[in-house]
XYZ file of C-alpha atoms in Angstrom:
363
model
C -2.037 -33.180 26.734
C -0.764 -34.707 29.887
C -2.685 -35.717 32.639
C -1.410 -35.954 36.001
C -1.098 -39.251 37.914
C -3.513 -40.632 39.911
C -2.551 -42.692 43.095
C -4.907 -44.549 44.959
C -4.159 -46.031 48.790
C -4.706 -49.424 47.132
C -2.079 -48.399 44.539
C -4.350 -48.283 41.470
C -3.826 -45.640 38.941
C -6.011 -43.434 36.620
C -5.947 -40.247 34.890
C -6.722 -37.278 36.700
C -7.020 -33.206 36.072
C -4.741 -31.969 33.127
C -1.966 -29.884 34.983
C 0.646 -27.135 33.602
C 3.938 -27.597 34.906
C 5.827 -24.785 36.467
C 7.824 -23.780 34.124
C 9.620 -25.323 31.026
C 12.983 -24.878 29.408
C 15.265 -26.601 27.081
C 14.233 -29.984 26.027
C 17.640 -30.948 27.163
C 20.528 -29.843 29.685
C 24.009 -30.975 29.308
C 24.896 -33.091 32.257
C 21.515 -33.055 33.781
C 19.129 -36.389 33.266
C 15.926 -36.369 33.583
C 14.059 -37.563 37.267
C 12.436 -41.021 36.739
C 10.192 -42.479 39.250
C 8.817 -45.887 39.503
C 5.655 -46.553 41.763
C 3.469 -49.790 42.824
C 0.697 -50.519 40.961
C -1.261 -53.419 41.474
C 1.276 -55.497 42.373
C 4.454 -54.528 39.793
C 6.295 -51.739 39.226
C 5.530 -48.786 36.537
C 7.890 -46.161 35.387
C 7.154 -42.437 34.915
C 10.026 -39.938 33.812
C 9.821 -36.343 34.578
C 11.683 -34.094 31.684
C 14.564 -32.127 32.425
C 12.720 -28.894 31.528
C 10.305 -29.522 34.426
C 11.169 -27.443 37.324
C 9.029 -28.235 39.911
C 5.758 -30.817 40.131
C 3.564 -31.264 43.678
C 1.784 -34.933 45.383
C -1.127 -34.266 47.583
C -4.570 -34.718 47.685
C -5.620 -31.750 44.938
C -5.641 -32.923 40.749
C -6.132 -29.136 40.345
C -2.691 -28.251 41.867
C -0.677 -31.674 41.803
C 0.998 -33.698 39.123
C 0.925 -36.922 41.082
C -2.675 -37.357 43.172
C -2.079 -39.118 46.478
C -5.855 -40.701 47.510
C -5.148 -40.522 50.757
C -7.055 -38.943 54.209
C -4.053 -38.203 56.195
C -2.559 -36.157 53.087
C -2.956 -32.632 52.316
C -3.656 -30.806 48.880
C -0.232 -30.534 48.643
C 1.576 -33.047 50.647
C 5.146 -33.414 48.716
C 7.038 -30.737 46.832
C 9.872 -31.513 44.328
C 11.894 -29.005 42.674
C 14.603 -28.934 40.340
C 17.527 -26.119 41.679
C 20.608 -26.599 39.099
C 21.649 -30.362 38.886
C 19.503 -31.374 42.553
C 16.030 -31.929 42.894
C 14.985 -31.389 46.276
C 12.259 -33.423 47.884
C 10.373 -32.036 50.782
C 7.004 -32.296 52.797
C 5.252 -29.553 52.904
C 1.592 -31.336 54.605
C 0.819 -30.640 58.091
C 0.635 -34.830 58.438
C 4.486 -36.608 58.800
C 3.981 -39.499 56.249
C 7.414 -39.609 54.411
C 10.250 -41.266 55.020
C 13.489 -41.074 53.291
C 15.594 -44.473 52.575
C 13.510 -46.011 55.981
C 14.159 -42.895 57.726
C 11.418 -40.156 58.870
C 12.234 -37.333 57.316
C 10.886 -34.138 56.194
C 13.120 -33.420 53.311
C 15.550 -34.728 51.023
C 18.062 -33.932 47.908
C 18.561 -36.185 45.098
C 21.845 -35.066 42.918
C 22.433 -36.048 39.823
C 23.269 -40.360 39.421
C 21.668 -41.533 42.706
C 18.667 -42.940 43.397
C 16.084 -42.735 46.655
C 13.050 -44.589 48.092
C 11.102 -42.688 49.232
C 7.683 -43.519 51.070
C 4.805 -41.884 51.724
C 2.627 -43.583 54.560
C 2.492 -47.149 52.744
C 3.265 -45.823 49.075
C 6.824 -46.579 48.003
C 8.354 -44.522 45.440
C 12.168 -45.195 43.807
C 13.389 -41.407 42.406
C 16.411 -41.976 40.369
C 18.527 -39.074 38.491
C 20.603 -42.237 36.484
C 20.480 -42.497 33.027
C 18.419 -45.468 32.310
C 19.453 -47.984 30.413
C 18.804 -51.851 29.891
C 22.091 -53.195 31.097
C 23.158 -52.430 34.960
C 24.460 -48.548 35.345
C 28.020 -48.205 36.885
C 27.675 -48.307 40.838
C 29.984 -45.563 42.773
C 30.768 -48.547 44.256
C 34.656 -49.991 44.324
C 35.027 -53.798 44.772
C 36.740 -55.416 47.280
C 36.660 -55.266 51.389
C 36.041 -52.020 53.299
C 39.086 -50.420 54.662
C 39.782 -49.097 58.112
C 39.299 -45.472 58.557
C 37.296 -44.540 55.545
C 33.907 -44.906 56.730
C 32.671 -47.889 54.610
C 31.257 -51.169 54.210
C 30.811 -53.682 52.006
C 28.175 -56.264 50.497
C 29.370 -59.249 49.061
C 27.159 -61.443 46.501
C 28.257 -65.003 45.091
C 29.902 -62.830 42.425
C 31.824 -59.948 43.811
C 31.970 -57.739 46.921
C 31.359 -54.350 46.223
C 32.287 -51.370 49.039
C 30.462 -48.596 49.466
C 31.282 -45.222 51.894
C 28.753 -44.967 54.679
C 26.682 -42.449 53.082
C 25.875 -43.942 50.460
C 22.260 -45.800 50.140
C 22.766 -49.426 48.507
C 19.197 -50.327 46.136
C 19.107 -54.051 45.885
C 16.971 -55.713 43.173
C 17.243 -56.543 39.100
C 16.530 -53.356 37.626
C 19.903 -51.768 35.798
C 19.962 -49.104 38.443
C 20.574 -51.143 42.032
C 23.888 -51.266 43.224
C 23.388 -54.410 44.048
C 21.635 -57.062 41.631
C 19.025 -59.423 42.749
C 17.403 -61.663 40.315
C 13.769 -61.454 40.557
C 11.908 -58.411 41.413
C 13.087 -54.862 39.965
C 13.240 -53.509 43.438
C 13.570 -55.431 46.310
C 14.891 -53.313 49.113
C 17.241 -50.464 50.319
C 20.268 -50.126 52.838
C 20.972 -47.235 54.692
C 22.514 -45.402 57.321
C 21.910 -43.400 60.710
C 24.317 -42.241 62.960
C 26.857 -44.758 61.924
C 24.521 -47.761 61.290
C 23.484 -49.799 59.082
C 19.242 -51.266 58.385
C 17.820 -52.826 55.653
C 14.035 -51.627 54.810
C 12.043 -54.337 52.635
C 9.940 -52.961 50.263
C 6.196 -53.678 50.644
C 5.639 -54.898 47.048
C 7.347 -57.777 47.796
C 5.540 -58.959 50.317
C 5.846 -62.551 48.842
C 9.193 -62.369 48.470
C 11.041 -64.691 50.811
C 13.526 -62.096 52.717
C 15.294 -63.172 55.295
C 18.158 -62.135 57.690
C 20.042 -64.288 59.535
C 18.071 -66.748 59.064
C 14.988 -64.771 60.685
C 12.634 -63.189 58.118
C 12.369 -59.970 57.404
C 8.807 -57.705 58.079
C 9.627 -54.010 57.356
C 12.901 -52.851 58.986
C 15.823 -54.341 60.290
C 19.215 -53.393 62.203
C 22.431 -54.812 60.078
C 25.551 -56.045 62.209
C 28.472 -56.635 60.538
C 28.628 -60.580 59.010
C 24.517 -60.004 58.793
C 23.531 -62.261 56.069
C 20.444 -60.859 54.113
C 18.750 -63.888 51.756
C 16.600 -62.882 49.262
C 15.310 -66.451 47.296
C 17.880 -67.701 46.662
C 20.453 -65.035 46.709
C 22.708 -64.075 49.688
C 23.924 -60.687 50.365
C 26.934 -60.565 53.277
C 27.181 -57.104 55.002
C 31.480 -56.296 56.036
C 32.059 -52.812 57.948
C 35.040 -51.018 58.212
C 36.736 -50.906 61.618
C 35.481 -48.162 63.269
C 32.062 -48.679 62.296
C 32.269 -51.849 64.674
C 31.550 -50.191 67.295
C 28.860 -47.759 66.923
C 26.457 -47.781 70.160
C 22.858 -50.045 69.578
C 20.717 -49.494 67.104
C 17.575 -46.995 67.827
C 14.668 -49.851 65.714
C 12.297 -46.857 65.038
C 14.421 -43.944 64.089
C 12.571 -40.906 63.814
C 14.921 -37.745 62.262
C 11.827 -35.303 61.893
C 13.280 -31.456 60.984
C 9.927 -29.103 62.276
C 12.416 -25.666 62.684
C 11.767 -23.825 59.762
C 14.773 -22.175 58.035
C 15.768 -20.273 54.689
C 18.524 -22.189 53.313
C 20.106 -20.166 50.831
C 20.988 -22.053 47.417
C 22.674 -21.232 44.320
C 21.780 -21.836 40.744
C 23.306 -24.891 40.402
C 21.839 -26.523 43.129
C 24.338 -25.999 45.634
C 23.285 -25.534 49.553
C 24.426 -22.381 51.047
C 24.310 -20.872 54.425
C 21.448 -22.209 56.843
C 19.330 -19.695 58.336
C 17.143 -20.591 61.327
C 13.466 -19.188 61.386
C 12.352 -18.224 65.201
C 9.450 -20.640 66.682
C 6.209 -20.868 65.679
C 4.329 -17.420 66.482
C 6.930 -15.113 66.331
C 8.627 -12.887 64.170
C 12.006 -11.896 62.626
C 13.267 -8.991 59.965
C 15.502 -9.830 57.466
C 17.948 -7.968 55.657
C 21.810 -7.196 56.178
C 22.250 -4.251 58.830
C 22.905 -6.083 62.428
C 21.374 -3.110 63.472
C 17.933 -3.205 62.060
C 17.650 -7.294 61.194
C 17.947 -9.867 63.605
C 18.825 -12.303 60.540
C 21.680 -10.764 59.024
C 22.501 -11.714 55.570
C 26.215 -10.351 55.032
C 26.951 -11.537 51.568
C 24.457 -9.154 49.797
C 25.234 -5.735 48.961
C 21.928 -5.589 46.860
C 19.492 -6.246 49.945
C 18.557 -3.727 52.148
C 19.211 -3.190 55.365
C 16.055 -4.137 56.535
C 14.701 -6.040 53.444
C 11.429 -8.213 54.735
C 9.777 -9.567 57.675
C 8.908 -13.456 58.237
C 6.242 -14.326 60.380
C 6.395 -17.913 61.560
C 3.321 -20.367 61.024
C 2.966 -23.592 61.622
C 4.851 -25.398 58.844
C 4.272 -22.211 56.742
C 5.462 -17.842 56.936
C 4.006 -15.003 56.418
C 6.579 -13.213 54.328
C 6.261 -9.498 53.839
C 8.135 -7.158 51.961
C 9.356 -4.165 53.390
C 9.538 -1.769 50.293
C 12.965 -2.716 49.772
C 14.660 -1.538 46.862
C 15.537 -4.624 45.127
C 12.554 -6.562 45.729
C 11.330 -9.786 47.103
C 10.058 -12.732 44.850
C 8.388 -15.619 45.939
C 8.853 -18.745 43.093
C 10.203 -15.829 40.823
C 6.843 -13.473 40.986
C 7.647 -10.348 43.135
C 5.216 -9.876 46.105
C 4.535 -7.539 49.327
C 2.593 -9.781 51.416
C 2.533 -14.264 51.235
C 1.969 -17.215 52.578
C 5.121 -19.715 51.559
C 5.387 -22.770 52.606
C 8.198 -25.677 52.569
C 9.599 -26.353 49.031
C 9.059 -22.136 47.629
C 11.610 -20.453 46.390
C 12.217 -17.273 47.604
C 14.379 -14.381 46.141
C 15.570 -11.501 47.896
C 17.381 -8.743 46.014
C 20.567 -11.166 44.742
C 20.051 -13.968 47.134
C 18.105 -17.314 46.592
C 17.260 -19.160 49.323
C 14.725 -22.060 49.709
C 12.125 -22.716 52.764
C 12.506 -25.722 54.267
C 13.409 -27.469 57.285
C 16.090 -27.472 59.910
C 18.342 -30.467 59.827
């Protein structure tokens, strides 16, 4: 049977309390891969893969509820929620504490389609989630070689062997495992370049704490702005960063950029995945109805002609709702089991009449 994962703060692992998952399907899906993560354990990396007919698993402090324990004080029994909607797994913290961040970023949430790959850290645990197939030789990169060109949005990162151009959105993994877009000999994961607001950072992983990383000639501790011609060395390998024009000029670099989403919202979602229509919950302490008569909901659905006209009420909590059903005729589910009165909180599913949406955060 499996056990679930046990994560100390000092990165140690052991087993824990034998969980079910959510809920299980075919032992394979046609064009969907399975999630892999890799974690920190006493110094190197391990590798755990999640199957494709695994819907949903938790991290937090609780064996009892979570597949992945997080020994930690400032988490809570359930600190990080990961579901599987379609082809996208969507990541997103659901504790009262902020400890994630996304690619360097602080975030509350995340999505992960299918062939990318994300760090993700929570307080000082670092986490690579990949949806690539993984192989031993290096996966195709979405990346296209040569220089960035004007007016698409991209840059470039040139190695002694090629120059590879990515568009701005895109989050570059260096290191030596197959999946990094950009290979480093040496460790399997070494660090991760991103974006905000038209900018560029590099965030060094903690592991490699020995690792010589420097940029410009300065080394590197945690985070660090990129300009274009920055020069990251890792050992001895050189990385060049090249932006496109009009990414030249983007205003100065905020060092400690902090993106936290607190509005709640219903974000409706289809079955494959797909994000929908973003629906703004009121502030903490109040109330709204739900359904799709203007005249008896203040959030109007419109697309529905199964949900009634006033369907449920939401009562807003503090990183949580009180969701009640108000005897509609179709009926309200909450993770697909119907209910009158619950407490949700980020990362449930919730279905009214034929409309899916997911709680989660603004932004």
């Amino acid at each position: 049977m499996p056990f679930a994962d046990y994560i100390s703060s000092d990165g140690e692992m052991s087993s824990a309390t034998i969980l079910n998952f959510e809920k299980t399907g075919p032992t394979t899906i046609e064009g969907i891969n399975p999630l892999v993560y890799f974690y920190s354990q006493n110094g190197e990396w391990q590798q755990r893969e999640i199957p494709v007919q695994i819907l949903q698993f938790k991290m937090g402090t609780d064996p009892y509820k979570c597949e992945v324990h997080l020994d930690n004080p400032k988490a809570d029994k359930v600190q990080i929620v990961l579901r599987r909607i379609g082809e996208v797994w969507y990541i997103i913290e659901a504790g009262k504490n902020d400890m994630m961040r996304v690619n360097g970023i602080n975030r509350r949430q995340t999505n992960i389609p299918q062939d990318t790959t994300t760090v993700i850290h929570i307080d000082d645990r670092e986490f690579v989630f990949t949806t690539k197939a993984i192989t031993h030789a290096p996966t195709d990169s979405v990346a296209l070689t040569g220089p960035p060109e004007a007016g698409k949005g991209e840059y470039s990162l040139t190695t002694s062997e090629k120059e590879l151009k990515f568009p701005l959105l895109h989050n570059a993994i260096l290191g030596a495992h197959p999946i990094c877009d950009i290979h480093i000999e040496g460790e399997p994961f070494v660090g991760v370049i991103a974006h905000l607001s038209k900018r560029l950072f590099f965030t060094k992983l903690i592991i490699n704490s020995q690792v010589d990383i420097t940029k410009d000639g300065v080394s590197i501790d945690g985070q660090t702005p990129l300009a274009p011609g920055s020069i990251i060395k890792i050992g001895n390998s050189e990385v060049q960063l090249k932006l496109s024009k009009e990414l030249r000029f983007a205003q100065e670099f905020k060092f400690v950029p902090d993106t936290r989403e607190e509005h709640l919202m219903l974000l409706q979602i289809d079955e494959q995945g797909n994000s929908g229509h973003a629906y703004a919950l009121p502030p903490v302490g109040r109330s709204i109805f739900i359904g799709r008569d203007p005249k008896q909901s203040k959030l109007v659905i419109p697309d529905s002609k199964k949900m009634s006209r006033k369907h449920a009420q939401a009562i807003v909590y503090d990183k949580a709702i009180m969701l009640i059903d108000n005897d509609a005729t179709n009926g309200t589910f909450v993770n697909t089991e119907q209910i009158k009165k619950r407490l949700i909180h980020p990362g449930d599913i919730v279905r009214m009449a034929d409309c899916n949406f997911i709680l989660c955060f603004v932004g």
